């Protein structure tokens, strides 16, 4: 019974996440309009994306460049915003330049900034977030907190890119406190705020997933990336 809703129809799970998001905003004294729900569709079929789009969902995320490209091609008839949320190899920069995401969440090192800038040929810049390795898991992707200042300088000095904010993936709640990691990420954004470009809107804090988005919203998240709670378990 406990997890019965994971078996529920997509529409029911989606409504449940939207209700949870609204409740977390109420609890934090924030407006739901200030938090974007990004549906992470990785490894789920195109039909599930179409069904969710029919329910009004607009922002979707994929974590691999190939899956991102396949999805955009298969669903080009839908007016969706596709985000790239997974680690990016430098040699994939030309893929990003050829078919840019609405927002790239994972800029984390100077070599990637330089590769993107070299490939970028459009007049308008690419909107990006810097991913911070907020729990200092050196083997994972993300910029070390002490390297953030210099990377923010570099991104903001790169005309091809527009720095919109930060993204983080904390360690799971079983080994650390995601809420503390979210609070540190918010403080990190405050520290680089003078380099965030505000011409396209308020600073973006991409943090919170299926298991921890209420804590992320309590700590100021403006964009939660939710997969499992909407689409069900992945293969
Ligand atoms: C898969 C993924 C998510 C969604 O995770 P869930 O626990 O299924 O909600 C969020 N962010 C990133 C970067 C991911 O790769």
Coordinates of C-alpha atoms and ligand atoms in Angstrom, one line a residue:
X1 CA 0.0 0.0 0.0
X2 CA 2.8 2.4 0.9
X3 CA 4.0 3.0 -2.6
X4 CA 0.7 2.3 -4.3
X5 CA 0.8 5.7 -6.1
X6 CA 3.9 4.6 -8.1
X7 CA 1.5 2.2 -9.8
X8 CA -1.0 5.0 -10.4
X9 CA -1.6 6.5 -13.8
X10 CA 0.8 9.2 -15.0
X11 CA -1.8 11.9 -14.6
X12 CA -2.2 11.0 -11.0
X13 CA 1.5 10.9 -10.2
X14 CA 2.0 14.2 -12.0
X15 CA -0.8 15.9 -10.1
X16 CA 0.7 14.5 -6.9
X17 CA 4.1 16.1 -7.6
X18 CA 2.4 19.4 -8.5
X19 CA 0.5 19.3 -5.3
X20 CA 3.7 18.5 -3.4
X21 CA 5.4 21.4 -5.0
X22 CA 2.6 23.8 -4.2
X23 CA 2.6 22.5 -0.6
X24 CA 6.4 22.9 -0.3
X25 CA 6.1 26.5 -1.6
X26 CA 3.3 27.3 0.8
X27 CA 5.3 25.9 3.7
X28 CA 8.3 28.0 2.6
X29 CA 6.2 31.2 2.1
X30 CA 7.1 31.2 -1.6
X31 CA 5.0 31.4 -4.8
X32 CA 4.7 28.3 -6.9
X33 CA 5.1 30.6 -9.9
X34 CA 8.8 31.0 -8.8
X35 CA 9.6 27.3 -9.0
X36 CA 9.8 25.5 -12.4
X37 CA 9.0 21.8 -12.5
X38 CA 11.4 20.1 -14.9
X39 CA 10.2 16.5 -15.8
X40 CA 13.2 14.2 -16.2
X41 CA 12.2 11.8 -18.9
X42 CA 15.5 9.8 -19.2
X43 CA 15.0 6.2 -20.2
X44 CA 11.2 6.5 -20.4
X45 CA 9.4 6.1 -23.8
X46 CA 8.5 9.1 -26.1
X47 CA 4.8 8.2 -25.5
X48 CA 5.2 9.0 -21.8
X49 CA 6.6 12.4 -22.7
X50 CA 3.7 13.0 -25.1
X51 CA 1.2 12.1 -22.4
X52 CA 2.8 14.4 -19.9
X53 CA 3.0 17.2 -22.5
X54 CA -0.8 16.7 -23.1
X55 CA -1.3 17.4 -19.4
X56 CA 0.5 20.8 -19.8
X57 CA 4.1 20.0 -18.9
X58 CA 6.5 22.1 -20.9
X59 CA 10.0 21.7 -19.4
X60 CA 11.7 18.3 -19.9
X61 CA 15.2 17.1 -19.1
X62 CA 17.6 14.5 -20.5
X63 CA 21.0 13.6 -19.0
X64 CA 22.8 12.3 -22.1
X65 CA 23.5 14.2 -25.3
X66 CA 22.4 11.3 -27.6
X67 CA 19.1 10.8 -25.8
X68 CA 18.6 14.6 -25.8
X69 CA 19.1 14.7 -29.6
X70 CA 16.9 11.7 -30.2
X71 CA 14.1 13.1 -28.1
X72 CA 14.1 16.5 -29.8
X73 CA 14.0 14.9 -33.2
X74 CA 11.2 12.5 -32.2
X75 CA 9.1 15.1 -30.5
X76 CA 9.8 18.2 -32.6
X77 CA 6.1 18.7 -33.3
X78 CA 5.6 19.6 -29.6
X79 CA 6.4 23.1 -28.2
X80 CA 8.6 21.8 -25.3
X81 CA 11.7 23.2 -23.6
X82 CA 14.5 20.6 -23.5
X83 CA 17.1 20.9 -20.8
X84 CA 20.4 19.1 -20.8
X85 CA 21.1 18.0 -17.2
X86 CA 23.9 15.4 -17.4
X87 CA 27.7 15.7 -17.5
X88 CA 29.1 16.8 -20.8
X89 CA 32.3 15.7 -22.5
X90 CA 34.2 18.4 -24.2
X91 CA 34.0 16.6 -27.5
X92 CA 30.2 16.8 -27.4
X93 CA 30.3 20.6 -27.4
X94 CA 29.5 20.7 -31.1
X95 CA 26.4 18.7 -30.6
X96 CA 25.2 21.3 -28.1
X97 CA 26.0 24.1 -30.5
X98 CA 24.2 22.4 -33.3
X99 CA 21.0 21.7 -31.3
X100 CA 21.1 23.9 -28.2
X101 CA 19.2 23.1 -25.0
X102 CA 16.9 25.6 -23.5
X103 CA 19.3 25.5 -20.5
X104 CA 22.5 23.6 -20.0
X105 CA 22.8 22.7 -16.3
X106 CA 26.2 21.2 -16.2
X107 CA 29.0 23.6 -17.0
X108 CA 31.7 22.6 -14.5
X109 CA 35.2 23.3 -15.9
X110 CA 37.2 25.8 -18.0
X111 CA 37.8 23.3 -20.8
X112 CA 34.1 22.9 -21.4
X113 CA 33.5 26.6 -21.4
X114 CA 36.2 27.0 -24.0
X115 CA 34.9 24.1 -26.2
X116 CA 31.4 25.5 -26.1
X117 CA 32.6 29.0 -27.0
X118 CA 34.6 27.7 -29.9
X119 CA 31.6 25.9 -31.4
X120 CA 29.0 28.5 -30.7
X121 CA 27.9 30.4 -33.8
X122 CA 24.6 31.9 -32.9
X123 CA 24.0 35.6 -32.2
X124 CA 22.2 34.9 -28.9
X125 CA 24.2 33.3 -26.1
X126 CA 23.6 29.8 -24.7
X127 CA 22.0 29.9 -21.2
X128 CA 24.0 27.8 -18.7
X129 CA 24.2 26.9 -15.1
X130 CA 27.4 26.0 -13.3
X131 CA 27.1 22.6 -11.6
X132 CA 28.8 22.7 -8.1
X133 CA 30.1 19.6 -6.5
X134 CA 28.6 20.8 -3.3
X135 CA 29.3 17.7 -1.2
X136 CA 32.9 17.4 -2.5
X137 CA 32.6 14.0 -4.1
X138 CA 35.7 14.4 -6.2
X139 CA 34.8 11.5 -8.5
X140 CA 31.5 13.1 -9.5
X141 CA 31.0 15.9 -12.0
X142 CA 30.7 19.5 -10.8
X143 CA 33.0 22.3 -10.1
X144 CA 34.8 22.2 -6.6
X145 CA 33.3 24.9 -4.4
X146 CA 36.7 26.7 -4.1
X147 CA 37.0 26.8 -8.0
X148 CA 33.5 28.3 -8.4
X149 CA 34.6 31.9 -8.2
X150 CA 37.1 31.6 -11.1
X151 CA 34.8 29.6 -13.2
X152 CA 32.0 32.1 -12.7
X153 CA 34.5 34.8 -13.8
X154 CA 35.3 32.8 -16.9
X155 CA 31.7 32.1 -17.9
X156 CA 30.6 35.7 -17.4
X157 CA 33.5 36.9 -19.6
X158 CA 32.5 34.4 -22.4
X159 CA 30.1 36.1 -24.8
X160 CA 28.8 32.8 -26.1
X161 CA 27.5 31.8 -22.7
X162 CA 25.0 33.5 -20.4
X163 CA 25.4 32.5 -16.7
X164 CA 22.0 32.1 -15.2
X165 CA 22.8 30.3 -11.9
X166 CA 23.8 27.1 -10.2
X167 CA 22.9 23.5 -10.2
X168 CA 23.8 20.8 -7.6
X169 CA 23.2 17.1 -7.0
X170 CA 23.7 16.4 -3.2
X171 CA 24.6 13.1 -1.7
X172 CA 21.6 10.9 -0.9
X173 CA 19.8 11.5 2.4
X174 CA 21.0 8.1 3.6
X175 CA 24.6 9.4 3.8
X176 CA 24.3 13.2 4.2
X177 CA 21.8 16.0 4.7
X178 CA 20.6 17.2 1.3
X179 CA 19.1 20.2 3.0
X180 CA 22.5 21.4 4.3
X181 CA 23.9 20.9 0.8
X182 CA 21.0 23.0 -0.7
X183 CA 21.7 25.7 1.8
X184 CA 25.4 25.8 0.8
X185 CA 24.4 26.0 -2.8
X186 CA 22.2 28.9 -2.2
X187 CA 25.0 30.6 -0.3
X188 CA 27.4 29.8 -3.2
X189 CA 24.9 31.5 -5.6
X190 CA 24.8 34.6 -3.4
X191 CA 28.6 34.7 -3.5
X192 CA 28.7 34.8 -7.3
X193 CA 25.5 36.8 -7.8
X194 CA 27.2 39.8 -9.3
X195 CA 28.2 37.6 -12.2
X196 CA 24.8 36.1 -12.9
X197 CA 23.2 37.6 -16.0
X198 CA 19.7 38.9 -15.2
X199 CA 18.6 40.0 -18.6
X200 CA 16.6 36.7 -19.1
X201 CA 15.2 36.6 -15.6
X202 CA 15.9 35.9 -11.9
X203 CA 18.9 33.8 -10.9
X204 CA 18.3 30.0 -11.3
X205 CA 19.0 27.5 -8.6
X206 CA 18.5 24.0 -10.1
X207 CA 18.2 21.7 -7.1
X208 CA 15.8 19.0 -5.8
X209 CA 14.8 15.6 -7.2
X210 CA 12.0 13.1 -6.5
X211 CA 13.2 12.4 -2.9
X212 CA 14.2 15.8 -1.7
X213 CA 12.5 18.5 -3.7
X214 CA 10.5 19.9 -0.6
X215 CA 13.9 20.5 1.2
X216 CA 15.3 22.1 -1.9
X217 CA 12.3 24.5 -2.2
X218 CA 12.7 25.3 1.5
X219 CA 16.3 26.4 0.7
X220 CA 15.4 28.5 -2.3
X221 CA 15.4 26.2 -5.3
X222 CA 13.8 27.8 -8.4
X223 CA 13.9 24.6 -10.5
X224 CA 13.3 21.1 -9.4
X225 CA 14.3 18.1 -11.6
X226 CA 11.8 15.3 -11.0
X227 CA 11.9 11.9 -12.8
X228 CA 10.8 8.9 -10.8
X229 CA 8.0 10.5 -8.9
X230 CA 6.4 11.5 -12.2
X231 CA 7.3 8.8 -14.6
X232 CA 7.8 5.8 -12.2
X233 CA 10.9 3.7 -11.8
X234 CA 13.4 3.5 -14.7
X235 CA 14.6 0.2 -16.2
Ligands
LIG1 C1 17.8 11.4 -13.2 C2 18.1 12.7 -12.8 C3 17.2 13.5 -12.0 C4 15.8 12.9 -11.5 O1 16.0 12.0 -10.5 P1 14.7 11.3 -9.8 O2 15.3 10.8 -8.5 O3 14.3 10.2 -10.7 O4 13.7 12.3 -9.6 C5 17.5 14.8 -11.6 N1 18.7 15.3 -12.0 C6 19.6 14.7 -12.7 C7 20.9 15.4 -13.1 C8 19.3 13.4 -13.1 O5 20.3 12.7 -13.9

